[in-house]
Coordinates of C-alpha atoms and ligand atoms in Angstrom, one line a residue:
M1 CA -30.0 9.3 14.0
S2 CA -26.7 11.0 14.3
V3 CA -23.9 9.3 12.5
K4 CA -21.3 10.6 14.8
T5 CA -22.9 9.6 18.1
D6 CA -24.1 6.2 16.8
D7 CA -20.6 5.6 15.4
K8 CA -19.1 6.2 18.9
K9 CA -21.8 3.9 20.4
Y10 CA -22.0 1.0 17.9
I11 CA -18.7 0.8 16.0
A12 CA -15.7 -1.0 17.6
N13 CA -13.5 1.6 19.0
T14 CA -10.4 0.9 16.8
Y15 CA -10.2 4.1 14.9
A16 CA -9.6 7.6 16.2
R17 CA -11.8 9.2 13.6
F18 CA -11.7 12.9 12.6
P19 CA -15.0 14.6 13.4
V20 CA -16.1 14.6 9.7
E21 CA -18.7 12.5 7.9
I22 CA -18.0 12.1 4.2
V23 CA -21.2 11.9 2.3
R24 CA -20.0 12.2 -1.3
G25 CA -17.0 12.8 -3.4
S26 CA -16.0 13.7 -7.0
G27 CA -12.5 13.5 -8.2
A28 CA -10.1 14.9 -5.6
L29 CA -13.0 16.6 -3.8
A30 CA -14.9 15.2 -0.8
Y31 CA -18.0 16.8 0.8
D32 CA -19.1 16.4 4.4
E33 CA -22.5 16.3 6.1
N34 CA -22.7 20.1 6.0
G35 CA -21.8 20.4 2.3
K36 CA -18.3 21.6 3.1
E37 CA -15.8 20.8 0.4
Y38 CA -12.4 19.3 1.0
I39 CA -9.4 18.7 -1.3
D40 CA -8.6 15.1 -0.3
L41 CA -4.8 14.4 -0.3
G42 CA -5.3 11.1 1.5
S43 CA -7.3 9.2 -1.2
G44 CA -8.7 6.8 1.4
I45 CA -5.0 5.9 2.2
A46 CA -3.7 5.5 -1.3
V47 CA -6.8 3.8 -2.6
N48 CA -8.8 6.2 -4.8
I49 CA -6.1 6.5 -7.5
F50 CA -8.6 8.3 -9.8
G51 CA -10.3 10.1 -7.0
Y52 CA -13.9 9.6 -5.8
S53 CA -16.6 8.1 -8.0
D54 CA -14.6 8.2 -11.3
S55 CA -17.1 7.7 -14.1
E56 CA -15.0 5.3 -16.3
W57 CA -14.4 3.1 -13.2
I58 CA -18.0 3.2 -12.3
A59 CA -19.0 2.1 -15.8
A60 CA -16.7 -0.9 -15.6
V61 CA -17.9 -1.9 -12.2
E62 CA -21.6 -1.4 -13.1
S63 CA -21.4 -3.3 -16.3
Q64 CA -20.0 -6.3 -14.4
L65 CA -22.7 -6.0 -11.7
H66 CA -25.3 -6.5 -14.4
S67 CA -23.6 -9.7 -15.6
F68 CA -23.0 -11.3 -12.2
Q69 CA -21.6 -10.1 -8.9
H70 CA -20.0 -13.2 -7.6
T71 CA -19.5 -16.9 -8.0
S72 CA -17.1 -19.3 -6.3
N73 CA -13.5 -20.0 -7.2
L74 CA -14.7 -23.4 -8.3
Y75 CA -15.5 -21.9 -11.7
N76 CA -13.7 -19.9 -14.4
T77 CA -14.6 -16.2 -14.7
A78 CA -13.3 -13.7 -17.2
P79 CA -12.6 -10.6 -15.1
C80 CA -10.0 -12.2 -12.8
V81 CA -8.2 -13.9 -15.6
K82 CA -8.1 -10.7 -17.7
L83 CA -6.7 -8.8 -14.7
A84 CA -4.2 -11.6 -13.9
R85 CA -3.0 -11.6 -17.5
A86 CA -2.7 -7.8 -17.5
L87 CA -0.7 -7.8 -14.3
C88 CA 1.7 -10.5 -15.6
E89 CA 2.1 -8.8 -19.0
R90 CA 2.9 -5.5 -17.3
T91 CA 5.4 -6.9 -14.7
G92 CA 6.9 -10.0 -16.3
L93 CA 5.7 -12.0 -13.3
K94 CA 4.1 -15.4 -14.1
R95 CA 0.9 -16.0 -12.0
V96 CA -1.4 -14.2 -9.7
F97 CA -3.4 -15.1 -6.6
F98 CA -6.2 -12.8 -5.7
A99 CA -7.0 -11.8 -2.1
N100 CA -9.2 -9.1 -0.6
S101 CA -6.7 -6.9 1.2
G102 CA -3.1 -6.1 1.7
A103 CA -2.7 -8.1 4.8
E104 CA -4.2 -11.1 3.1
A105 CA -1.9 -10.7 0.1
N106 CA 1.0 -10.7 2.4
E107 CA -0.3 -13.8 4.3
C108 CA -0.3 -15.6 1.0
A109 CA 3.2 -14.4 0.2
I110 CA 4.4 -15.6 3.6
K111 CA 2.8 -19.1 3.2
T112 CA 4.3 -19.4 -0.3
A113 CA 7.8 -18.5 1.0
R114 CA 7.5 -21.1 3.7
K115 CA 6.4 -23.8 1.3
Y116 CA 9.1 -22.8 -1.2
A117 CA 11.7 -23.2 1.5
E118 CA 10.3 -26.6 2.6
N119 CA 10.4 -27.8 -1.0
H120 CA 14.1 -26.8 -1.1
G121 CA 15.1 -28.6 2.1
K122 CA 14.7 -25.7 4.5
P123 CA 11.7 -26.6 6.6
C124 CA 10.8 -23.9 9.2
A125 CA 13.0 -21.3 7.6
K126 CA 12.5 -17.8 8.7
I127 CA 11.5 -14.6 6.9
I128 CA 13.5 -11.4 7.4
T129 CA 11.6 -8.1 7.4
L130 CA 12.9 -4.6 8.2
E131 CA 12.7 -2.6 11.3
N132 CA 10.0 0.1 11.1
S133 CA 8.2 -1.8 8.4
F134 CA 4.4 -2.3 8.1
H135 CA 2.9 -5.4 6.6
G136 CA -0.7 -5.6 8.0
R137 CA -2.8 -6.5 11.0
T138 CA -3.4 -10.2 10.9
L139 CA -1.3 -12.2 13.3
A140 CA 1.3 -13.3 10.7
T141 CA 1.6 -9.9 9.0
L142 CA 1.7 -8.2 12.5
A143 CA 4.7 -10.5 13.2
A144 CA 6.2 -9.5 9.9
T145 CA 5.7 -5.8 10.9
G146 CA 9.0 -4.7 12.4
Q147 CA 7.6 -2.5 15.1
D148 CA 7.2 -3.7 18.7
S149 CA 4.4 -1.2 19.3
F150 CA 2.2 -3.3 17.0
H151 CA 3.0 -6.6 18.7
R152 CA 2.8 -5.5 22.3
D153 CA -0.9 -6.2 23.1
F154 CA -1.3 -9.4 21.1
L155 CA 1.4 -11.7 22.2
P156 CA 2.5 -14.3 21.3
V157 CA 2.7 -13.1 17.7
T158 CA 3.4 -15.7 14.9
D159 CA 6.8 -17.2 15.1
G160 CA 9.3 -17.3 12.2
F161 CA 10.3 -13.6 11.6
L162 CA 13.7 -11.9 12.0
Y163 CA 14.2 -8.2 11.8
A164 CA 17.0 -6.3 10.1
P165 CA 17.7 -2.5 10.2
A166 CA 17.0 -0.8 6.9
N167 CA 19.9 0.3 4.7
D168 CA 22.4 -1.9 6.6
I169 CA 23.5 -4.6 4.2
A170 CA 26.2 -5.9 6.5
A171 CA 23.5 -6.6 9.2
M172 CA 21.3 -8.3 6.6
E173 CA 24.3 -10.5 5.5
K174 CA 24.9 -11.5 9.0
L175 CA 21.3 -12.6 9.6
V176 CA 21.4 -14.6 6.4
E177 CA 24.7 -16.2 7.4
N178 CA 23.4 -17.4 10.8
N179 CA 19.9 -18.6 10.0
D180 CA 17.9 -20.7 7.6
I181 CA 16.1 -17.9 5.6
A182 CA 13.1 -18.4 3.3
A183 CA 12.6 -14.9 2.2
I184 CA 13.4 -11.2 2.7
M185 CA 10.3 -9.0 2.6
F186 CA 10.2 -5.2 2.4
E187 CA 8.5 -2.1 1.2
C188 CA 10.7 0.0 -1.2
V189 CA 9.2 3.1 0.6
Q190 CA 8.2 2.4 4.2
G191 CA 4.8 4.0 4.3
E192 CA 3.3 3.7 7.8
G193 CA 6.8 3.9 9.1
G194 CA 7.2 7.5 8.0
V195 CA 7.4 7.6 4.2
L196 CA 11.0 6.5 4.1
P197 CA 12.5 5.2 0.8
L198 CA 15.1 2.5 1.0
E199 CA 18.5 3.3 -0.4
K200 CA 19.0 2.0 -3.9
D201 CA 22.3 0.2 -3.0
F202 CA 20.6 -1.5 -0.1
V203 CA 17.7 -2.8 -2.2
R204 CA 20.1 -4.0 -4.9
G205 CA 22.3 -5.5 -2.2
M206 CA 19.4 -7.5 -0.8
A207 CA 18.4 -8.6 -4.3
A208 CA 22.0 -9.9 -5.0
L209 CA 22.2 -11.6 -1.6
A210 CA 18.8 -13.3 -2.1
E211 CA 19.8 -14.5 -5.6
K212 CA 23.1 -15.9 -4.3
R213 CA 21.5 -17.8 -1.4
D214 CA 18.3 -18.9 -3.1
I215 CA 16.3 -16.7 -0.8
L216 CA 13.0 -15.3 -2.1
L217 CA 12.6 -11.5 -2.5
I218 CA 9.1 -10.4 -1.5
V219 CA 8.3 -6.8 -2.2
D220 CA 5.2 -5.4 -0.4
E221 CA 3.7 -3.0 -2.9
V222 CA 0.4 -2.6 -1.0
Q223 CA 0.8 1.1 -0.6
T224 CA 3.6 1.9 -3.1
G225 CA 2.1 -0.1 -6.0
N226 CA -0.2 0.8 -8.9
G227 CA 1.5 4.0 -10.0
R228 CA 1.9 5.7 -6.6
T229 CA 5.7 6.2 -6.8
G230 CA 5.8 7.1 -10.4
A231 CA 6.4 3.6 -11.7
L232 CA 3.7 0.9 -12.0
Y233 CA 5.3 -0.9 -9.1
S234 CA 8.0 0.8 -6.9
Y235 CA 10.5 -2.0 -7.3
M236 CA 10.8 -1.0 -11.0
N237 CA 12.5 2.2 -9.7
F238 CA 15.2 0.1 -8.2
G239 CA 16.0 -2.2 -11.1
I240 CA 15.4 -5.5 -9.2
T241 CA 13.3 -8.6 -10.1
P242 CA 11.3 -9.8 -7.1
D243 CA 10.1 -13.4 -6.7
I244 CA 6.8 -12.3 -5.1
V245 CA 5.1 -8.9 -5.3
T246 CA 2.0 -8.2 -3.2
T247 CA -0.3 -5.3 -3.8
A248 CA -3.8 -4.0 -2.7
K249 CA -4.9 -0.5 -1.8
G250 CA -4.9 1.4 -5.1
L251 CA -5.4 -1.7 -7.3
G252 CA -9.2 -1.8 -7.0
G253 CA -9.7 2.0 -7.3
G254 CA -11.9 1.8 -4.1
L255 CA -13.1 -1.8 -4.1
P256 CA -11.4 -4.3 -1.9
I257 CA -8.9 -6.5 -3.7
G258 CA -5.4 -7.7 -3.0
A259 CA -3.0 -9.5 -5.4
V260 CA 0.0 -11.7 -5.0
M261 CA 2.2 -11.9 -8.1
F262 CA 4.6 -14.8 -8.4
G263 CA 7.8 -14.9 -10.5
K264 CA 9.4 -17.9 -12.2
K265 CA 10.7 -19.5 -9.0
T266 CA 7.4 -19.3 -7.1
S267 CA 4.7 -19.6 -9.8
E268 CA 4.3 -23.4 -9.2
V269 CA 4.7 -23.5 -5.4
L270 CA 1.0 -23.2 -4.4
Q271 CA -1.0 -26.2 -5.5
P272 CA -4.7 -27.1 -5.2
G273 CA -5.9 -27.1 -1.6
M274 CA -3.0 -25.1 -0.2
H275 CA -4.6 -21.6 -0.2
G276 CA -7.9 -20.0 -1.2
S277 CA -10.4 -17.2 -0.5
T278 CA -14.2 -17.1 -0.9
F279 CA -14.1 -13.5 -2.3
G280 CA -10.7 -13.6 -3.9
G281 CA -10.9 -12.6 -7.6
N282 CA -14.4 -11.2 -7.2
P283 CA -15.6 -10.3 -10.7
V284 CA -16.8 -6.8 -9.7
C285 CA -13.6 -5.9 -7.9
C286 CA -11.5 -7.3 -10.8
A287 CA -13.5 -5.5 -13.4
G288 CA -12.9 -2.2 -11.5
A289 CA -9.2 -3.1 -11.1
L290 CA -8.8 -3.9 -14.8
N291 CA -10.1 -0.5 -15.7
I292 CA -7.7 1.1 -13.2
L293 CA -4.7 -0.9 -14.3
G294 CA -5.3 -0.1 -18.0
R295 CA -5.2 3.7 -17.2
I296 CA -1.9 3.6 -15.3
D297 CA 0.0 4.4 -18.5
D298 CA 3.1 6.4 -19.3
K299 CA 1.2 9.6 -19.5
L300 CA -0.3 9.1 -16.0
L301 CA 3.1 8.2 -14.6
E302 CA 4.7 11.3 -16.1
G303 CA 1.9 13.3 -14.4
V304 CA 2.8 11.6 -11.1
A305 CA 6.4 12.7 -11.5
H306 CA 5.4 16.3 -12.4
K307 CA 2.9 16.6 -9.5
S308 CA 5.5 15.1 -7.2
E309 CA 8.0 17.8 -8.2
L310 CA 5.3 20.4 -7.7
I311 CA 4.8 19.3 -4.1
V312 CA 8.5 18.8 -3.3
S313 CA 9.4 22.2 -4.6
A314 CA 6.5 23.9 -2.8
L315 CA 7.3 22.4 0.6
S316 CA 11.0 21.8 0.7
G317 CA 12.6 24.6 2.7
A318 CA 9.2 26.2 3.3
P319 CA 8.8 27.9 6.7
G320 CA 8.0 25.3 9.3
V321 CA 9.0 22.3 7.1
K322 CA 11.9 20.3 8.2
S323 CA 12.1 17.7 5.5
V324 CA 10.2 16.1 2.6
T325 CA 10.7 12.4 1.9
G326 CA 9.2 9.8 -0.3
M327 CA 8.7 9.0 -4.0
G328 CA 6.2 10.1 -6.6
L329 CA 2.8 10.9 -4.9
M330 CA 3.7 9.2 -1.7
L331 CA 5.4 11.9 0.3
G332 CA 6.1 12.6 4.0
V333 CA 6.5 16.0 5.4
E334 CA 8.3 16.5 8.7
T335 CA 7.2 19.7 10.3
E336 CA 8.2 22.0 13.2
R337 CA 4.7 22.2 14.5
D338 CA 2.8 19.1 15.7
A339 CA 1.5 17.2 12.7
G340 CA -1.8 16.6 14.4
D341 CA -2.4 20.4 14.8
I342 CA -1.5 21.0 11.2
I343 CA -3.9 18.3 10.1
S344 CA -6.7 19.9 12.1
E345 CA -6.0 23.3 10.7
C346 CA -5.8 22.0 7.2
M347 CA -9.2 20.3 7.7
Q348 CA -10.7 23.5 8.9
N349 CA -9.4 25.2 5.8
G350 CA -10.7 22.5 3.4
V351 CA -7.8 20.1 2.9
L352 CA -7.7 16.5 4.1
V353 CA -4.2 15.2 5.0
I354 CA -3.2 12.1 6.9
K355 CA -0.3 11.2 9.1
A356 CA 2.6 8.7 9.1
K357 CA 4.3 8.5 12.5
N358 CA 5.0 12.2 13.3
K359 CA 4.8 13.4 9.7
L360 CA 2.2 14.6 7.3
R361 CA 1.6 12.0 4.6
L362 CA 0.4 13.1 1.2
L363 CA -1.2 10.5 -1.1
P364 CA -3.3 12.5 -3.5
P365 CA -5.2 10.9 -6.4
L366 CA -2.7 10.3 -9.2
N367 CA -4.8 12.4 -11.6
I368 CA -5.4 15.4 -9.3
G369 CA -5.5 18.6 -11.2
D370 CA -2.5 20.9 -10.8
D371 CA -4.9 23.8 -9.8
L372 CA -6.4 21.9 -6.9
L373 CA -3.0 20.6 -5.8
I374 CA -1.5 24.1 -5.7
K375 CA -4.6 25.3 -3.8
A376 CA -4.1 22.5 -1.2
L377 CA -0.4 23.2 -1.0
D378 CA -1.0 26.8 -0.1
V379 CA -3.2 25.7 2.8
I380 CA -0.6 23.2 4.0
K381 CA 2.2 25.7 3.7
A382 CA 0.2 28.3 5.8
A383 CA -0.5 25.7 8.4
C384 CA 3.2 24.6 8.6
A385 CA 4.3 28.2 8.9
G386 CA 1.8 28.9 11.6
K387 CA 2.8 29.4 15.2
A388 CA 2.6 26.4 17.5
E389 CA -0.2 26.8 20.0
Ligands
PLP1 C1 -1.9 -0.8 4.2 C2 -0.7 -1.8 4.1 C3 -0.9 -3.1 4.4 C4 -2.2 -3.7 4.9 O1 -3.2 -3.6 3.9 P1 -4.7 -3.9 4.4 O2 -5.5 -3.8 3.1 O3 -5.1 -2.8 5.3 O4 -4.8 -5.2 5.0 C5 0.2 -3.9 4.2 N1 1.4 -3.5 3.8 C6 1.6 -2.1 3.5 C7 2.9 -1.7 3.0 C8 0.5 -1.2 3.7 O5 0.7 0.1 3.5

């Protein structure tokens, strides 16, 4: 059996995979089928916060596996309650719904916003999202995603979304003025869109507008959340209080989990029968997530800020680098050479990097050692400086 040829034959052709098979990992290091070692700066797309096969996380997951792996949401279980309580205590939000992915968390946020608007005399109110955003691949989250290229092949997408340009508060005010709006939904740093942080004034402006008009503020922290930007959740960098926060990717440390956190206004909107998920709140995923969340402390976050500076100072102004954008350990690097060529060259030289639009996107484990990070940056710098083919 060849994994690569069977993959091409039997797996739905939705991913343009790199020609590498990952067979094991340890910390920030991944190993392929030939035993070749890579420093992985993608973390499975911002998922493996503590790298591969972290021993503390394994112990938490394994211990839960020996108790029970799953039951239905018809019964109480400790891991999901402990995790929900920890999330509420860390954020000040009031209640949590558990899903299995980012898209599912956003679906739940969208349903909640629609129901909230209906409860407040605005049936069929719309949700505003930003141009160039990314919110997921289900039909509603695809519609929420403010990029035509994602909609094109799957029309009609779900109705009820309006799009506003980022960092233009006047345009946002105009949309709010002329429509019944249930919510404004955004990423504080647009990830898939090219690692673009929103301007602080714009984020605060949206928060003020939402407050004034009784519009819900939904922050999509699927990628930015769980320490990635140097705060537990990226909205904390902007001094705002969202009504709904969604997260996923890094929360489970590598097991699938999504969470929707509800603030005061939204904590009682969903009632029995309105929403649910067979796997949501799975005890094994929650036990892993509880371990991860407990370790995202001030010391780790200081490390994120320090490593972020290390990357920014190494790459800003380096030969072949046009710009470095982002926050914390979520950074985009605009290069003179084609990003795909740089990524291939880095891979040959033992560093895994991913892309966002036409940029390199760096999402290293939050606890990557400085030595490994510096080694990887040298490889990236050399590739950026290299001549275009
Ligand atoms: C990845 C991502 C999603 C979708 O998450 P899935 O777990 O792939 O469904 C949604 N929003 C943002 C901002 C993301 O980065």
